[in-house]
Amino acid sequence: MDFVHLHNHSDYSILDGAITVSKLVDKAAKFGMPAVAITDHGNMFGAIEFYQKARKAGIKPIIGEEFYVAPGSRFKKESVRGEKEDNAHHLIVLAKNITGYNNLMKLSSIGYLEGFYYKPRIDMEVLEKHSEGLIVSSACIAGEIPRNILRGKLNEARELAGRYKELFGAENFYLELQYHGIKEQEIANSELIKISSELNIPLIATNDSHYVDRDDAYSHEVLLSIQTGKTMNDENRMRFSSDQFYLKSFDEMRKIFADYPDALFNTCKIADMIDLELDLGNPILPNFEVPEGFNLDTYLRHLVDVGASRIYGSNIPKAVSDRINYELNVITNMKFSGYFLIVWDFIKYARTVNIPVGPGRGSAAGSIVSYCLGITALDPLRYNLLFERFLNPDRNEMPDMDLDFCADRREEVIDYVKQKYGEDHVSQIITINKMKAKAVVKDVARALDIPFAEANAISKLIEGDSLKKSIEMSPELKKVSDTEIGKKLIDISLRLEGLTRSAGKHAAGVVISKGPLTDYVPLYKDKDGSISSQYEKNTLEQAGLVKMDFLGLRNLSIIDKCIKLIKETTGDVVDIENIPLDDKETYRLLQKADTKGVFQLESSGMQNILRRLGPTEFEDIIAIVALYRPGPLGSGMVDDFIERKKKPELVKYSHPTLEPVLKDTLGVVVYQEQVMLISQIIAGFTLPEADKLRKAMGKKLMDIIDNLETKFLQGAEKKKIDKKIAVELYDMIKKFGEYGFNKSHSAAYALVTYQTAYLKAHYRLQYMAALISAAPDKQEDVIQYINDAKENGLRVLPPSINGSFYDFSIEDNSLRFGFGAIKGLGVKAIENIIETRKKLGTFKTLKQFLENVELSVVNKGVLESLIKSGSFDAIHQNRAQLFESIDLIIDFAKKYQQDIASGQGDLFGMDTSKDNSRIASELPPVPEWKDNTKLNFEKEIIGIYLSGHPLAKFEKEISSFPSYTLAELCEDNCVNDVSIVGIISNVVVKRSQKSGKQYAVGLFEDLNGSIEILIFGKVLDKFNVLINCGEPVMVTGKIEMEGERPQKILANNLKSLKEVRREAASAIHIKLDSLGVDDEVIVKIKEVIEKHKGNCPLFFHVKDHSETKTIRAHSTFNIFPSEIFIEDISKLVGHDSVRYSFTRYD
């Protein structure tokens, strides 16, 4: 073989390369090539994956990058010839050895951190500085040497070639020949060959491969259209000039470059020169300085001993000391003492500055060393948590700790780590997003100009992550793929599925290195300026770097704020880490499923399980958290667990020795740790061996599971366990092991669950204030939480310029709406209002408010939002008058502030002793808004109806209708032909690209929440007036669920309440008290009846002392059911004394 591919673009050349790393390696192996290179555009994202897969396939990996080289300085961010293509020239750079690899990482990092301008760019300065160990070639016709040739600048091309030769050395610089049937390549090649001869610079032949096979060319064009946002119908779209950019065989390349065999042979010569061995898998821990007299191991032992004494007292139990000694022995032997000290240090910092820290996350809660260090907050011995689940001495893997911090202050902890280890030693971690099954179909459809509605419908037929499997499983999808357009869509989507779609920043991942990061990993900077590694989490781990997840847990912020509010409002000091875990009020709250806003327990499905189970101890909460997942729910494990809780006599154990392991879960295998302990007790597995079984079951590795079954049965036999029982046990743990959950994680999160439930049970007011404050931008949550507060007797006060703060607060034993949840109020405006109020005490008049706030931040938009939300009601109750006069008010206010600045005048030409009523008299008279207008403005500005609800006056009536509430839909999981009464708002009419017909999208809301409503075709035409009337309507249609929550209703019928009453009302009932009704009232009732005659029977329910008599009025007094009748009669007898009954509903 006299050729290897040295210029190839994997899919990490994002939306440009269409070759996965696996396919690149497989193709090279198929061709029998001894080596192959990866040279992605401007990055090294796939370098380690490529290195490992190539080595595994027996192929020498050549790691490179196609760099973008700035024409001048990398710091100069402007076009040279007015075209962005001229901002950077291509250059192929390969790592010859480990020095070259290190320089490649540095250059790649510099491109993003210093030279980015459209593309990550380097320049000659840094190439000279980091030239050692590199092999370089002139690249494609977008390289600077070929570009100069094509522009007739032959001398410049020759000079640059000579400069590169001198810089990298005669054996390390090559001129690159490519030919894809493109005329410009012919011209460039002709001159490159001349320069090669003149300057004695060797040639190489490459194919600039972007896709695997020739028949992938069209799908690659589609990929480019996805990248550029164009359609394939666009003549001006970006495209390659031929279909030759694929991985060609040696024979194909030999035919193309038959006249230049040396150019082919030199690729092999380069491959032979490559001598790169990466040291992967060996941990590289940052340096941690310990006090004098200690090393890493002895200092860790010292800290653990101090922590153990603090927790257990001076007389430490033997079981504790044995576990500590065992764990420390494993940690020190694996050389991970430094890791634990690093984590201990920043956790200690967080606690020192009062940043709330979670009790644990993942398997780290199974370590008593972590517990003694204060990293976790659960005693692993108390809850039977296993260290081997966290750190297995049989596997040389870095510990993996994920840490939860208060969401508001997580960045402070990361800043501390940067400060301690150096900014250049710490960064966040990249995420690589792939084109998944549903998304790729939508992307390809967009490029093929297939209407969105049609593409969306096809994507909804896809189940799971594999498009191929979905086609095999779904007859409807297979039918689509049999049509001409469907076949094209599916075929291209299958070719592009799994390719890289984009790069982003991991939400929580942080990497910490021993030296500057660029010594170990190339860096990337996103469009927001955030720096992260170019390697993903798993790749970093393989490279030996310390990675951790610094997660922001909103519930820790809620707990922290709640505790502060409790102290402010009651004086109570709650030590949340030491609350009793057997509190009766907390378990009563859980048994009632009063868990809106309780961590992990607020879904309707979880509430249903709580009601059925009736938890009575902390172990129940741990189990619920572990069981509430699709696998256990679908397998019947949850039902089994609940039944055994109710009927203890059903709890049985296959062998008496298993009772300590399974007692807390009533004989059901719930946790992965239980699988491990069963294999230890029954079969004599060591815990590291048991962890191997646990891991195999979780990943369904049948070869390992089958091999370990033999060992399990042999071990059971040695322990004289009946073979039948042993087989049954192994079958049981096989069945439940795949659903088993990590108990360490479940226990740690159950503690947060319990803490939030405890606070809600004992300090509901403070907890709801903290909870709602944490979700101002989540309208659905705010509505739910406010409804929950009201249902439980809490009063919610409207926003007020005199009472509100940024967050929800507590006032007069009530919740006060926060400014932060009002649309249109920026942080600066809120701060200015609150600061001004703090100086003045309270705003007594509108005049005083306008005189003192900064009108540059409290501007017209802010004032409109304050008026609409009712924030001025305390000092000026006519919202309409203020709103209509807002320009006048602002003009007066600005003039006043200008006059004051110049030492003259006061607002509205009045002296400061005049009161608010005078201001009102200066404003034009405007009648106050009607209730519905007020409520609609509230909804617009604060997201909810607060001072009332358009449906409130119909609530009693609606409860008699044959309709659901949104809350009931969650509980019953109804989807077809459902009727709901509510208000439609925010209607937008759109046109279907497929059919050209109009459809409407809006928001449908009842007293319990809101969902999206879709109204199509004839329904839209027929009910257009009802859709836009803003009045309550009954909608009948199909519900689309997402999980347990209704997401959309597809309307097929609408009715006004007037229609519902007319069609369905069977009678009207009026309650009267004989002691409170005189002749005058009777006469007025008769008058109202006369005005509203119809066909609906009328019943009077007359209370006379202790007896109530029902009297049916004569048919001449039958009523026409209407809202006006209800209003008129309610004025006489009270709203609660009038109700409908409905034939089909009672």
PDB file of N, CA and C in Angstrom, residues 4 115 117 209 251 371 414 495 529 598 611 724 838 855 910 958 997 1011 1019 1052 1064 1083 1088:
ATOM      1  N   VAL A   4      -1.904   6.744   2.143  1.00  0.00           N
ATOM      2  CA  VAL A   4      -2.833   6.868   3.270  1.00  0.00           C
ATOM      3  C   VAL A   4      -3.509   8.241   3.171  1.00  0.00           C
ATOM      4  N   GLY A 115      -7.769  34.516  18.336  1.00  0.00           N
ATOM      5  CA  GLY A 115      -7.865  34.892  16.923  1.00  0.00           C
ATOM      6  C   GLY A 115      -9.240  34.792  16.305  1.00  0.00           C
ATOM      7  N   TYR A 117     -12.431  35.231  14.503  1.00  0.00           N
ATOM      8  CA  TYR A 117     -13.125  36.233  13.686  1.00  0.00           C
ATOM      9  C   TYR A 117     -13.794  35.467  12.554  1.00  0.00           C
ATOM     10  N   SER A 209     -11.341  14.602   2.055  1.00  0.00           N
ATOM     11  CA  SER A 209     -12.567  13.795   2.180  1.00  0.00           C
ATOM     12  C   SER A 209     -13.547  14.420   3.176  1.00  0.00           C
ATOM     13  N   ASP A 251      -6.406   2.524  -5.350  1.00  0.00           N
ATOM     14  CA  ASP A 251      -6.471   2.424  -6.816  1.00  0.00           C
ATOM     15  C   ASP A 251      -7.070   3.688  -7.432  1.00  0.00           C
ATOM     16  N   TYR A 371     -18.592  11.632  54.088  1.00  0.00           N
ATOM     17  CA  TYR A 371     -19.476  12.060  55.187  1.00  0.00           C
ATOM     18  C   TYR A 371     -18.679  12.761  56.292  1.00  0.00           C
ATOM     19  N   ILE A 414     -17.272  28.133  41.639  1.00  0.00           N
ATOM     20  CA  ILE A 414     -16.391  27.961  40.476  1.00  0.00           C
ATOM     21  C   ILE A 414     -15.318  29.050  40.474  1.00  0.00           C
ATOM     22  N   ARG A 495     -28.746   8.766   6.528  1.00  0.00           N
ATOM     23  CA  ARG A 495     -27.322   9.014   6.260  1.00  0.00           C
ATOM     24  C   ARG A 495     -26.739  10.061   7.210  1.00  0.00           C
ATOM     25  N   GLY A 529     -18.609  33.963  24.610  1.00  0.00           N
ATOM     26  CA  GLY A 529     -17.322  34.251  25.234  1.00  0.00           C
ATOM     27  C   GLY A 529     -16.956  33.305  26.354  1.00  0.00           C
ATOM     28  N   VAL A 598     -42.869  20.602  46.561  1.00  0.00           N
ATOM     29  CA  VAL A 598     -41.959  19.750  47.339  1.00  0.00           C
ATOM     30  C   VAL A 598     -41.040  19.024  46.355  1.00  0.00           C
ATOM     31  N   ARG A 611     -50.492   9.126  48.027  1.00  0.00           N
ATOM     32  CA  ARG A 611     -51.801   8.840  48.632  1.00  0.00           C
ATOM     33  C   ARG A 611     -51.984   7.338  48.849  1.00  0.00           C
ATOM     34  N   LYS A 724     -32.105 -24.384  44.040  1.00  0.00           N
ATOM     35  CA  LYS A 724     -33.347 -23.806  43.526  1.00  0.00           C
ATOM     36  C   LYS A 724     -33.504 -22.373  44.011  1.00  0.00           C
ATOM     37  N   LYS A 838     -37.178  53.242  50.455  1.00  0.00           N
ATOM     38  CA  LYS A 838     -36.430  53.067  51.705  1.00  0.00           C
ATOM     39  C   LYS A 838     -36.055  54.430  52.292  1.00  0.00           C
ATOM     40  N   LEU A 855     -36.659  58.927  36.513  1.00  0.00           N
ATOM     41  CA  LEU A 855     -37.528  58.706  35.353  1.00  0.00           C
ATOM     42  C   LEU A 855     -36.775  58.098  34.169  1.00  0.00           C
ATOM     43  N   MET A 910     -48.038  72.722  41.901  1.00  0.00           N
ATOM     44  CA  MET A 910     -48.555  72.737  43.273  1.00  0.00           C
ATOM     45  C   MET A 910     -47.380  72.751  44.234  1.00  0.00           C
ATOM     46  N   ILE A 958     -69.902  26.089  36.732  1.00  0.00           N
ATOM     47  CA  ILE A 958     -69.032  25.233  35.933  1.00  0.00           C
ATOM     48  C   ILE A 958     -68.850  23.869  36.590  1.00  0.00           C
ATOM     49  N   LYS A 997     -54.177  26.318   4.434  1.00  0.00           N
ATOM     50  CA  LYS A 997     -55.339  26.716   5.231  1.00  0.00           C
ATOM     51  C   LYS A 997     -54.902  27.362   6.534  1.00  0.00           C
ATOM     52  N   ILE A1011     -53.003  25.674  29.070  1.00  0.00           N
ATOM     53  CA  ILE A1011     -52.346  24.861  28.048  1.00  0.00           C
ATOM     54  C   ILE A1011     -52.517  25.554  26.703  1.00  0.00           C
ATOM     55  N   VAL A1019     -63.474  24.364  12.179  1.00  0.00           N
ATOM     56  CA  VAL A1019     -63.732  24.784  13.560  1.00  0.00           C
ATOM     57  C   VAL A1019     -63.377  26.256  13.723  1.00  0.00           C
ATOM     58  N   ASN A1052     -62.288  20.592  18.640  1.00  0.00           N
ATOM     59  CA  ASN A1052     -63.195  20.227  17.553  1.00  0.00           C
ATOM     60  C   ASN A1052     -64.588  20.817  17.741  1.00  0.00           C
ATOM     61  N   ALA A1064     -78.435  22.429  28.280  1.00  0.00           N
ATOM     62  CA  ALA A1064     -78.285  21.394  29.290  1.00  0.00           C
ATOM     63  C   ALA A1064     -78.943  21.689  30.626  1.00  0.00           C
ATOM     64  N   VAL A1083     -91.863  40.282  45.833  1.00  0.00           N
ATOM     65  CA  VAL A1083     -92.348  41.039  44.672  1.00  0.00           C
ATOM     66  C   VAL A1083     -91.211  41.248  43.677  1.00  0.00           C
ATOM     67  N   VAL A1088     -88.216  39.880  38.530  1.00  0.00           N
ATOM     68  CA  VAL A1088     -87.053  39.339  37.811  1.00  0.00           C
ATOM     69  C   VAL A1088     -87.461  38.121  36.984  1.00  0.00           C
TER      70      VAL A1088
END
